[in-house]
PDB file of C-alpha atoms in Angstrom:
ATOM      1  CA  MET U   1     -68.288 -98.164 106.247  1.00  0.00           C
ATOM      2  CA  LYS U   2     -64.565 -97.966 107.000  1.00  0.00           C
ATOM      3  CA  GLU U   3     -63.485 -98.431 110.602  1.00  0.00           C
ATOM      4  CA  LEU U   4     -60.899 -95.995 111.919  1.00  0.00           C
ATOM      5  CA  THR U   5     -57.271 -97.158 112.125  1.00  0.00           C
ATOM      6  CA  ASN U   6     -54.398 -94.631 112.031  1.00  0.00           C
ATOM      7  CA  GLU U   7     -55.757 -91.890 109.789  1.00  0.00           C
ATOM      8  CA  GLU U   8     -55.603 -88.239 110.886  1.00  0.00           C
ATOM      9  CA  VAL U   9     -59.127 -87.354 111.964  1.00  0.00           C
ATOM     10  CA  CYS U  10     -61.481 -85.022 113.666  1.00  0.00           C
ATOM     11  CA  LEU U  11     -63.399 -87.306 116.040  1.00  0.00           C
ATOM     12  CA  ALA U  12     -67.074 -86.659 116.808  1.00  0.00           C
ATOM     13  CA  LEU U  13     -67.928 -88.140 120.210  1.00  0.00           C
ATOM     14  CA  GLY U  14     -71.333 -89.475 121.224  1.00  0.00           C
ATOM     15  CA  TYR U  15     -73.584 -92.516 120.858  1.00  0.00           C
ATOM     16  CA  PHE U  16     -75.333 -91.291 117.686  1.00  0.00           C
ATOM     17  CA  ASP U  17     -77.892 -94.010 118.394  1.00  0.00           C
ATOM     18  CA  SER U  18     -80.642 -92.618 116.196  1.00  0.00           C
ATOM     19  CA  VAL U  19     -78.650 -90.342 113.848  1.00  0.00           C
ATOM     20  CA  HIS U  20     -81.404 -87.728 114.292  1.00  0.00           C
ATOM     21  CA  LEU U  21     -81.271 -84.105 113.126  1.00  0.00           C
ATOM     22  CA  GLY U  22     -79.295 -83.038 116.197  1.00  0.00           C
ATOM     23  CA  HIS U  23     -76.712 -85.748 115.523  1.00  0.00           C
ATOM     24  CA  ARG U  24     -76.612 -84.801 111.873  1.00  0.00           C
ATOM     25  CA  ASN U  25     -76.043 -81.153 112.787  1.00  0.00           C
ATOM     26  CA  LEU U  26     -73.152 -82.128 115.076  1.00  0.00           C
ATOM     27  CA  ILE U  27     -71.629 -84.263 112.348  1.00  0.00           C
ATOM     28  CA  SER U  28     -72.051 -81.456 109.821  1.00  0.00           C
ATOM     29  CA  GLU U  29     -70.256 -78.965 112.109  1.00  0.00           C
ATOM     30  CA  SER U  30     -67.565 -81.583 112.717  1.00  0.00           C
ATOM     31  CA  ARG U  31     -67.113 -81.955 108.970  1.00  0.00           C
ATOM     32  CA  LYS U  32     -66.505 -78.218 108.661  1.00  0.00           C
ATOM     33  CA  LEU U  33     -63.793 -78.412 111.313  1.00  0.00           C
ATOM     34  CA  ALA U  34     -62.217 -81.485 109.687  1.00  0.00           C
ATOM     35  CA  ASP U  35     -62.129 -79.709 106.331  1.00  0.00           C
ATOM     36  CA  LYS U  36     -60.567 -76.647 107.953  1.00  0.00           C
ATOM     37  CA  ILE U  37     -57.810 -78.762 109.501  1.00  0.00           C
ATOM     38  CA  GLY U  38     -57.428 -80.912 106.411  1.00  0.00           C
ATOM     39  CA  CYS U  39     -58.185 -84.314 107.885  1.00  0.00           C
ATOM     40  CA  GLY U  40     -60.866 -86.970 107.754  1.00  0.00           C
ATOM     41  CA  LEU U  41     -63.985 -87.140 109.890  1.00  0.00           C
ATOM     42  CA  ALA U  42     -64.639 -90.063 112.208  1.00  0.00           C
ATOM     43  CA  VAL U  43     -67.766 -90.684 114.272  1.00  0.00           C
ATOM     44  CA  ALA U  44     -67.628 -92.755 117.463  1.00  0.00           C
ATOM     45  CA  THR U  45     -70.507 -95.102 118.167  1.00  0.00           C
ATOM     46  CA  PHE U  46     -71.191 -98.248 120.172  1.00  0.00           C
ATOM     47  CA  THR U  47     -71.311-101.652 118.537  1.00  0.00           C
ATOM     48  CA  ASN U  48     -73.656-103.056 121.178  1.00  0.00           C
ATOM     49  CA  ASN U  49     -76.773-101.883 122.992  1.00  0.00           C
ATOM     50  CA  ALA U  50     -75.206 -99.525 125.529  1.00  0.00           C
ATOM     51  CA  TYR U  51     -78.565 -98.963 127.214  1.00  0.00           C
ATOM     52  CA  LYS U  52     -78.477-102.502 128.634  1.00  0.00           C
ATOM     53  CA  GLN U  53     -75.801-101.410 131.090  1.00  0.00           C
ATOM     54  CA  PHE U  54     -78.451 -99.239 132.736  1.00  0.00           C
ATOM     55  CA  ASN U  55     -81.779-100.835 131.802  1.00  0.00           C
ATOM     56  CA  GLU U  56     -81.862-104.309 130.312  1.00  0.00           C
ATOM     57  CA  HIS U  57     -85.227-103.631 128.650  1.00  0.00           C
ATOM     58  CA  ASP U  58     -84.213-100.437 126.822  1.00  0.00           C
ATOM     59  CA  LYS U  59     -83.729-100.847 123.074  1.00  0.00           C
ATOM     60  CA  GLN U  60     -81.878 -99.036 120.296  1.00  0.00           C
ATOM     61  CA  VAL U  61     -83.536 -96.977 117.566  1.00  0.00           C
ATOM     62  CA  TYR U  62     -80.835 -98.308 115.233  1.00  0.00           C
ATOM     63  CA  THR U  63     -78.471-101.243 115.542  1.00  0.00           C
ATOM     64  CA  TYR U  64     -74.761-100.778 114.858  1.00  0.00           C
ATOM     65  CA  PRO U  65     -74.973-102.038 111.234  1.00  0.00           C
ATOM     66  CA  GLU U  66     -77.984 -99.782 110.610  1.00  0.00           C
ATOM     67  CA  ARG U  67     -76.120 -96.792 112.056  1.00  0.00           C
ATOM     68  CA  CYS U  68     -73.081 -97.521 109.884  1.00  0.00           C
ATOM     69  CA  GLU U  69     -75.344 -97.521 106.832  1.00  0.00           C
ATOM     70  CA  LEU U  70     -76.788 -94.141 107.849  1.00  0.00           C
ATOM     71  CA  LEU U  71     -73.367 -92.689 108.663  1.00  0.00           C
ATOM     72  CA  LYS U  72     -71.605 -93.753 105.460  1.00  0.00           C
ATOM     73  CA  ASP U  73     -72.700 -90.603 103.614  1.00  0.00           C
ATOM     74  CA  LEU U  74     -72.028 -88.313 106.589  1.00  0.00           C
ATOM     75  CA  CYS U  75     -68.456 -89.169 107.618  1.00  0.00           C
ATOM     76  CA  ASP U  76     -65.303 -90.945 106.463  1.00  0.00           C
ATOM     77  CA  TYR U  77     -64.783 -93.417 109.291  1.00  0.00           C
ATOM     78  CA  VAL U  78     -66.577 -95.026 112.192  1.00  0.00           C
ATOM     79  CA  LEU U  79     -64.798 -95.588 115.485  1.00  0.00           C
ATOM     80  CA  PRO U  80     -66.532 -98.665 116.933  1.00  0.00           C
ATOM     81  CA  MET U  81     -66.609 -98.981 120.718  1.00  0.00           C
ATOM     82  CA  ARG U  82     -68.159-101.652 122.905  1.00  0.00           C
ATOM     83  CA  PHE U  83     -69.936-100.270 125.949  1.00  0.00           C
ATOM     84  CA  ASP U  84     -69.335-102.809 128.699  1.00  0.00           C
ATOM     85  CA  SER U  85     -68.661-102.698 132.446  1.00  0.00           C
ATOM     86  CA  ARG U  86     -64.991-101.857 131.836  1.00  0.00           C
ATOM     87  CA  LEU U  87     -65.798 -98.815 129.724  1.00  0.00           C
ATOM     88  CA  LYS U  88     -68.653 -97.872 132.050  1.00  0.00           C
ATOM     89  CA  ASN U  89     -66.202 -97.736 134.964  1.00  0.00           C
ATOM     90  CA  CYS U  90     -63.402 -96.006 133.069  1.00  0.00           C
ATOM     91  CA  SER U  91     -62.706 -92.461 134.271  1.00  0.00           C
ATOM     92  CA  ALA U  92     -63.317 -89.601 131.847  1.00  0.00           C
ATOM     93  CA  GLU U  93     -59.613 -88.711 131.717  1.00  0.00           C
ATOM     94  CA  MET U  94     -58.523 -92.315 131.119  1.00  0.00           C
ATOM     95  CA  PHE U  95     -61.083 -92.634 128.321  1.00  0.00           C
ATOM     96  CA  LEU U  96     -59.746 -89.575 126.516  1.00  0.00           C
ATOM     97  CA  GLN U  97     -56.114 -90.553 127.149  1.00  0.00           C
ATOM     98  CA  HIS U  98     -56.793 -93.960 125.614  1.00  0.00           C
ATOM     99  CA  LEU U  99     -58.347 -92.404 122.508  1.00  0.00           C
ATOM    100  CA  ILE U 100     -55.414 -90.097 121.761  1.00  0.00           C
ATOM    101  CA  SER U 101     -52.882 -92.890 122.462  1.00  0.00           C
ATOM    102  CA  VAL U 102     -54.509 -95.271 119.988  1.00  0.00           C
ATOM    103  CA  TYR U 103     -55.812 -92.956 117.265  1.00  0.00           C
ATOM    104  CA  ASN U 104     -54.327 -90.050 115.314  1.00  0.00           C
ATOM    105  CA  ILE U 105     -56.773 -87.414 116.548  1.00  0.00           C
ATOM    106  CA  LYS U 106     -56.320 -83.799 115.445  1.00  0.00           C
ATOM    107  CA  ALA U 107     -59.623 -82.485 116.814  1.00  0.00           C
ATOM    108  CA  MET U 108     -62.577 -83.646 118.894  1.00  0.00           C
ATOM    109  CA  THR U 109     -66.166 -82.496 118.874  1.00  0.00           C
ATOM    110  CA  CYS U 110     -69.227 -83.194 120.982  1.00  0.00           C
ATOM    111  CA  GLY U 111     -72.676 -81.863 121.765  1.00  0.00           C
ATOM    112  CA  TYR U 112     -73.212 -79.321 124.539  1.00  0.00           C
ATOM    113  CA  ASP U 113     -74.793 -82.023 126.754  1.00  0.00           C
ATOM    114  CA  TYR U 114     -72.265 -84.805 126.104  1.00  0.00           C
ATOM    115  CA  LEU U 115     -71.444 -86.871 129.198  1.00  0.00           C
ATOM    116  CA  PHE U 116     -68.870 -89.643 129.469  1.00  0.00           C
ATOM    117  CA  GLY U 117     -66.683 -91.537 131.903  1.00  0.00           C
ATOM    118  CA  LYS U 118     -67.526 -93.299 135.157  1.00  0.00           C
ATOM    119  CA  GLY U 119     -70.619 -91.814 136.753  1.00  0.00           C
ATOM    120  CA  ALA U 120     -70.946 -89.413 133.792  1.00  0.00           C
ATOM    121  CA  SER U 121     -68.182 -87.349 135.395  1.00  0.00           C
ATOM    122  CA  GLY U 122     -66.900 -86.062 132.064  1.00  0.00           C
ATOM    123  CA  ASP U 123     -68.662 -83.307 130.150  1.00  0.00           C
ATOM    124  CA  ALA U 124     -68.067 -80.879 127.306  1.00  0.00           C
ATOM    125  CA  GLU U 125     -66.104 -78.540 129.568  1.00  0.00           C
ATOM    126  CA  LEU U 126     -63.750 -81.314 130.667  1.00  0.00           C
ATOM    127  CA  LEU U 127     -63.267 -82.403 127.047  1.00  0.00           C
ATOM    128  CA  SER U 128     -62.458 -78.849 126.017  1.00  0.00           C
ATOM    129  CA  GLY U 129     -59.872 -78.513 128.792  1.00  0.00           C
ATOM    130  CA  PHE U 130     -58.302 -81.878 127.947  1.00  0.00           C
ATOM    131  CA  CYS U 131     -57.984 -80.980 124.279  1.00  0.00           C
ATOM    132  CA  SER U 132     -56.489 -77.608 125.104  1.00  0.00           C
ATOM    133  CA  SER U 133     -53.798 -79.190 127.293  1.00  0.00           C
ATOM    134  CA  HIS U 134     -52.915 -81.725 124.596  1.00  0.00           C
ATOM    135  CA  GLY U 135     -52.794 -79.402 121.583  1.00  0.00           C
ATOM    136  CA  ILE U 136     -55.979 -80.787 120.074  1.00  0.00           C
ATOM    137  CA  GLU U 137     -58.699 -78.586 118.631  1.00  0.00           C
ATOM    138  CA  CYS U 138     -62.124 -78.889 120.230  1.00  0.00           C
ATOM    139  CA  LEU U 139     -65.605 -77.880 119.162  1.00  0.00           C
ATOM    140  CA  VAL U 140     -68.662 -78.024 121.409  1.00  0.00           C
ATOM    141  CA  VAL U 141     -71.813 -77.852 119.301  1.00  0.00           C
ATOM    142  CA  PRO U 142     -74.750 -75.993 120.908  1.00  0.00           C
ATOM    143  CA  LYS U 143     -78.272 -77.327 121.355  1.00  0.00           C
ATOM    144  CA  PHE U 144     -80.124 -78.077 118.139  1.00  0.00           C
ATOM    145  CA  GLU U 145     -83.829 -77.321 117.932  1.00  0.00           C
ATOM    146  CA  THR U 146     -86.519 -77.360 115.285  1.00  0.00           C
ATOM    147  CA  ASP U 147     -89.666 -75.303 115.859  1.00  0.00           C
ATOM    148  CA  SER U 148     -88.293 -74.565 119.354  1.00  0.00           C
ATOM    149  CA  ILE U 149     -88.293 -78.312 120.132  1.00  0.00           C
ATOM    150  CA  ARG U 150     -85.064 -80.001 121.206  1.00  0.00           C
ATOM    151  CA  ILE U 151     -84.353 -83.017 119.037  1.00  0.00           C
ATOM    152  CA  SER U 152     -83.334 -86.067 121.079  1.00  0.00           C
ATOM    153  CA  THR U 153     -83.331 -89.841 120.873  1.00  0.00           C
ATOM    154  CA  THR U 154     -85.734 -89.895 123.833  1.00  0.00           C
ATOM    155  CA  ALA U 155     -88.182 -87.778 121.826  1.00  0.00           C
ATOM    156  CA  VAL U 156     -87.785 -90.056 118.795  1.00  0.00           C
ATOM    157  CA  LYS U 157     -88.469 -93.132 120.934  1.00  0.00           C
ATOM    158  CA  SER U 158     -91.591 -91.523 122.389  1.00  0.00           C
ATOM    159  CA  LEU U 159     -92.926 -90.717 118.937  1.00  0.00           C
ATOM    160  CA  LEU U 160     -92.279 -94.267 117.722  1.00  0.00           C
ATOM    161  CA  ALA U 161     -94.038 -95.639 120.820  1.00  0.00           C
ATOM    162  CA  GLU U 162     -97.064 -93.506 119.925  1.00  0.00           C
ATOM    163  CA  GLY U 163     -97.051 -94.650 116.307  1.00  0.00           C
ATOM    164  CA  SER U 164     -96.365 -91.052 115.243  1.00  0.00           C
ATOM    165  CA  ILE U 165     -94.122 -92.274 112.462  1.00  0.00           C
ATOM    166  CA  GLU U 166     -94.310 -89.186 110.272  1.00  0.00           C
ATOM    167  CA  ARG U 167     -93.324 -86.871 113.130  1.00  0.00           C
ATOM    168  CA  ALA U 168     -90.542 -89.267 114.161  1.00  0.00           C
ATOM    169  CA  ASN U 169     -89.272 -89.179 110.580  1.00  0.00           C
ATOM    170  CA  GLU U 170     -89.127 -85.383 110.760  1.00  0.00           C
ATOM    171  CA  PHE U 171     -86.915 -85.628 113.853  1.00  0.00           C
ATOM    172  CA  LEU U 172     -84.730 -88.309 112.259  1.00  0.00           C
ATOM    173  CA  GLY U 173     -84.270 -86.469 108.970  1.00  0.00           C
ATOM    174  CA  VAL U 174     -84.895 -89.692 107.034  1.00  0.00           C
ATOM    175  CA  PRO U 175     -87.642 -92.324 107.380  1.00  0.00           C
ATOM    176  CA  PHE U 176     -87.295 -94.720 110.305  1.00  0.00           C
ATOM    177  CA  SER U 177     -86.283 -98.146 109.061  1.00  0.00           C
ATOM    178  CA  VAL U 178     -85.880-101.776 110.072  1.00  0.00           C
ATOM    179  CA  THR U 179     -83.307-103.977 108.362  1.00  0.00           C
ATOM    180  CA  GLY U 180     -83.327-107.735 108.707  1.00  0.00           C
ATOM    181  CA  LYS U 181     -83.285-111.109 107.015  1.00  0.00           C
ATOM    182  CA  VAL U 182     -86.378-112.614 105.405  1.00  0.00           C
ATOM    183  CA  VAL U 183     -87.326-115.880 107.120  1.00  0.00           C
ATOM    184  CA  HIS U 184     -90.048-118.454 106.548  1.00  0.00           C
ATOM    185  CA  GLY U 185     -93.349-117.578 108.180  1.00  0.00           C
ATOM    186  CA  ARG U 186     -96.855-118.975 108.186  1.00  0.00           C
ATOM    187  CA  GLY U 187     -97.392-118.647 104.413  1.00  0.00           C
ATOM    188  CA  ALA U 188    -100.374-116.346 104.865  1.00  0.00           C
ATOM    189  CA  GLY U 189     -99.466-114.447 101.728  1.00  0.00           C
ATOM    190  CA  ARG U 190    -100.974-117.272  99.708  1.00  0.00           C
ATOM    191  CA  LEU U 191    -104.337-116.427 101.273  1.00  0.00           C
ATOM    192  CA  PHE U 192    -104.041-112.856 100.005  1.00  0.00           C
ATOM    193  CA  ASP U 193    -102.310-113.579  96.675  1.00  0.00           C
ATOM    194  CA  ILE U 194     -99.697-111.095  97.915  1.00  0.00           C
ATOM    195  CA  PRO U 195     -96.006-111.876  98.549  1.00  0.00           C
ATOM    196  CA  THR U 196     -95.450-111.820 102.321  1.00  0.00           C
ATOM    197  CA  ALA U 197     -92.085-111.603 104.049  1.00  0.00           C
ATOM    198  CA  ASN U 198     -91.356-112.178 107.714  1.00  0.00           C
ATOM    199  CA  ILE U 199     -88.398-110.151 108.951  1.00  0.00           C
ATOM    200  CA  LYS U 200     -85.952-111.453 111.540  1.00  0.00           C
ATOM    201  CA  PHE U 201     -84.630-108.511 113.532  1.00  0.00           C
ATOM    202  CA  PRO U 202     -82.250-108.206 116.526  1.00  0.00           C
ATOM    203  CA  SER U 203     -83.845-108.324 119.984  1.00  0.00           C
ATOM    204  CA  SER U 204     -82.161-105.005 120.804  1.00  0.00           C
ATOM    205  CA  LYS U 205     -84.008-103.233 117.968  1.00  0.00           C
ATOM    206  CA  LEU U 206     -86.735-100.766 118.905  1.00  0.00           C
ATOM    207  CA  LEU U 207     -89.961-101.182 116.955  1.00  0.00           C
ATOM    208  CA  PRO U 208     -92.759 -98.658 116.595  1.00  0.00           C
ATOM    209  CA  LYS U 209     -96.153 -99.054 118.225  1.00  0.00           C
ATOM    210  CA  SER U 210     -98.008-102.193 117.151  1.00  0.00           C
ATOM    211  CA  GLY U 211    -100.030-101.539 114.042  1.00  0.00           C
ATOM    212  CA  VAL U 212    -100.026-101.594 110.263  1.00  0.00           C
ATOM    213  CA  TYR U 213     -97.739 -99.174 108.447  1.00  0.00           C
ATOM    214  CA  GLY U 214     -97.269 -98.012 104.901  1.00  0.00           C
ATOM    215  CA  VAL U 215     -93.667 -98.853 104.014  1.00  0.00           C
ATOM    216  CA  VAL U 216     -91.203 -98.795 101.174  1.00  0.00           C
ATOM    217  CA  CYS U 217     -89.319-102.101 100.907  1.00  0.00           C
ATOM    218  CA  ILE U 218     -85.764-102.084  99.608  1.00  0.00           C
ATOM    219  CA  VAL U 219     -84.601-105.437  98.225  1.00  0.00           C
ATOM    220  CA  ASP U 220     -81.450-105.823  96.108  1.00  0.00           C
ATOM    221  CA  GLY U 221     -81.361-102.053  95.693  1.00  0.00           C
ATOM    222  CA  LYS U 222     -84.894-101.867  94.274  1.00  0.00           C
ATOM    223  CA  GLN U 223     -87.879-100.226  95.959  1.00  0.00           C
ATOM    224  CA  TYR U 224     -91.392-101.583  96.328  1.00  0.00           C
ATOM    225  CA  PHE U 225     -94.432-100.301  98.189  1.00  0.00           C
ATOM    226  CA  GLY U 226     -95.956-102.471 100.854  1.00  0.00           C
ATOM    227  CA  ALA U 227     -97.700-102.656 104.205  1.00  0.00           C
ATOM    228  CA  ALA U 228     -95.968-103.894 107.346  1.00  0.00           C
ATOM    229  CA  ASN U 229     -97.725-105.546 110.254  1.00  0.00           C
ATOM    230  CA  VAL U 230     -95.821-104.849 113.472  1.00  0.00           C
ATOM    231  CA  GLY U 231     -97.157-106.906 116.355  1.00  0.00           C
ATOM    232  CA  ALA U 232     -99.483-109.864 116.807  1.00  0.00           C
ATOM    233  CA  ARG U 233    -101.675-111.660 114.234  1.00  0.00           C
ATOM    234  CA  PRO U 234    -104.948-112.094 116.132  1.00  0.00           C
ATOM    235  CA  THR U 235    -106.969-113.265 113.114  1.00  0.00           C
ATOM    236  CA  PHE U 236    -104.813-116.405 113.151  1.00  0.00           C
ATOM    237  CA  GLY U 237    -104.680-116.659 116.946  1.00  0.00           C
ATOM    238  CA  MET U 238    -101.023-115.658 117.116  1.00  0.00           C
ATOM    239  CA  SER U 239     -99.858-113.287 119.856  1.00  0.00           C
ATOM    240  CA  LYS U 240     -96.107-113.281 119.178  1.00  0.00           C
ATOM    241  CA  LEU U 241     -94.676-109.927 118.100  1.00  0.00           C
ATOM    242  CA  VAL U 242     -93.483-110.094 114.502  1.00  0.00           C
ATOM    243  CA  VAL U 243     -92.639-107.801 111.609  1.00  0.00           C
ATOM    244  CA  GLU U 244     -94.405-109.064 108.519  1.00  0.00           C
ATOM    245  CA  VAL U 245     -94.574-107.141 105.259  1.00  0.00           C
ATOM    246  CA  MET U 246     -96.928-107.570 102.323  1.00  0.00           C
ATOM    247  CA  ILE U 247     -95.271-106.341  99.117  1.00  0.00           C
ATOM    248  CA  ALA U 248     -97.075-104.939  96.109  1.00  0.00           C
ATOM    249  CA  ASP U 249     -96.120-105.865  92.530  1.00  0.00           C
ATOM    250  CA  PHE U 250     -93.427-108.322  93.605  1.00  0.00           C
ATOM    251  CA  ASN U 251     -92.891-112.011  92.794  1.00  0.00           C
ATOM    252  CA  ASP U 252     -89.250-112.849  93.601  1.00  0.00           C
ATOM    253  CA  ASN U 253     -88.110-115.451  96.107  1.00  0.00           C
ATOM    254  CA  ILE U 254     -86.304-113.451  98.779  1.00  0.00           C
ATOM    255  CA  TYR U 255     -85.901-115.971 101.612  1.00  0.00           C
ATOM    256  CA  ASP U 256     -82.617-115.426 103.489  1.00  0.00           C
ATOM    257  CA  LYS U 257     -82.109-112.096 101.738  1.00  0.00           C
ATOM    258  CA  GLU U 258     -81.693-108.815 103.582  1.00  0.00           C
ATOM    259  CA  ILE U 259     -84.594-106.412 103.329  1.00  0.00           C
ATOM    260  CA  LYS U 260     -84.970-102.845 104.546  1.00  0.00           C
ATOM    261  CA  LEU U 261     -88.370-101.476 105.504  1.00  0.00           C
ATOM    262  CA  SER U 262     -88.640 -97.711 105.364  1.00  0.00           C
ATOM    263  CA  PHE U 263     -91.650 -96.648 107.450  1.00  0.00           C
ATOM    264  CA  ARG U 264     -93.681 -93.823 105.935  1.00  0.00           C
ATOM    265  CA  LYS U 265     -97.191 -93.806 107.401  1.00  0.00           C
ATOM    266  CA  TYR U 266     -99.242 -95.290 110.235  1.00  0.00           C
ATOM    267  CA  LEU U 267    -102.266 -96.875 108.569  1.00  0.00           C
ATOM    268  CA  ARG U 268    -104.352 -98.545 111.283  1.00  0.00           C
ATOM    269  CA  PRO U 269    -104.296-100.606 114.469  1.00  0.00           C
ATOM    270  CA  ILE U 270    -104.077-104.387 114.332  1.00  0.00           C
ATOM    271  CA  VAL U 271    -107.577-105.874 114.176  1.00  0.00           C
ATOM    272  CA  CYS U 272    -108.898-109.394 114.697  1.00  0.00           C
ATOM    273  CA  PHE U 273    -111.000-110.039 111.597  1.00  0.00           C
ATOM    274  CA  GLU U 274    -113.810-112.577 111.663  1.00  0.00           C
ATOM    275  CA  THR U 275    -112.502-114.363 108.592  1.00  0.00           C
ATOM    276  CA  PRO U 276    -109.232-114.493 106.597  1.00  0.00           C
ATOM    277  CA  ALA U 277    -111.232-113.204 103.603  1.00  0.00           C
ATOM    278  CA  GLN U 278    -112.034-109.978 105.462  1.00  0.00           C
ATOM    279  CA  LEU U 279    -108.367-109.620 106.368  1.00  0.00           C
ATOM    280  CA  SER U 280    -107.375-110.226 102.749  1.00  0.00           C
ATOM    281  CA  LYS U 281    -109.668-107.447 101.576  1.00  0.00           C
ATOM    282  CA  GLN U 282    -108.151-105.043 104.095  1.00  0.00           C
ATOM    283  CA  VAL U 283    -104.571-106.041 103.249  1.00  0.00           C
ATOM    284  CA  HIS U 284    -105.156-105.289  99.568  1.00  0.00           C
ATOM    285  CA  LYS U 285    -106.314-101.835 100.625  1.00  0.00           C
ATOM    286  CA  ASP U 286    -103.345-101.403 102.964  1.00  0.00           C
ATOM    287  CA  ILE U 287    -100.673-102.089 100.351  1.00  0.00           C
ATOM    288  CA  GLY U 288    -102.180 -99.413  98.111  1.00  0.00           C
ATOM    289  CA  TRP U 289    -101.682 -96.741 100.786  1.00  0.00           C
ATOM    290  CA  ASN U 290     -99.443 -94.625  98.526  1.00  0.00           C
ATOM    291  CA  LYS U 291    -102.169 -94.419  95.882  1.00  0.00           C
ATOM    292  CA  HIS U 292    -104.662 -92.954  98.333  1.00  0.00           C
ATOM    293  CA  ASP U 293    -102.540 -89.969  99.367  1.00  0.00           C
TER     294      ASP U 293
END
């Protein structure tokens, strides 16, 4: 994903932390305006976990690299911003003045509820007035709903916390995913005769409710069905939260490779089986989840 430098752009403002349907609608409307003006489309987003400035325990639906991957087919450029104490305490006017002094902005867009600047003093009305006084076009995109429900990152997070992965995917527009590096684990896959991959993920990454999920694994551009265990491994007396995926019809060595897990279905809660053999039997059933639908 190309980072914005000096190109003429229409800039969509927001966090775009989950790239949900509301975000996608805003970006789509921004694209129409960019095409009308004859310039590129850039989307602003934070490179770090902005929530930590307000609540150190709050996590992101998608990390910055994951967001860039999602945005690459929706816009031309990403404007990366780091949300730190300096930006948090920057006035709304100074924030906008900085943007137009550094970048070649022909238009700006935002959602109807967009807030920015110190103490959230800036809003869509202030942005519109600023743009008007500086000869910049402005578009404020109205509330986006589906089935009379407002789509929001808060709603997506709540659904993920409930394990309602299929409903969360409807709000997101694409399946929720986790991207990370495959690291060495406990070698339990040998017990099941199933390739098992442990995924190292950033601490700022939000995970769905603990449980076992039907997933599609993307490795080296190829897709495989599998089952992901999100949470503890009580059968082996392990309480640490991990993401471990069992992959069907796969034999490659993928240690240190990047893997993407696309979550499709909540299968069951995590259970402490009496024996590894009982767990093995269940895991074989889990990885065939797509054949049972």
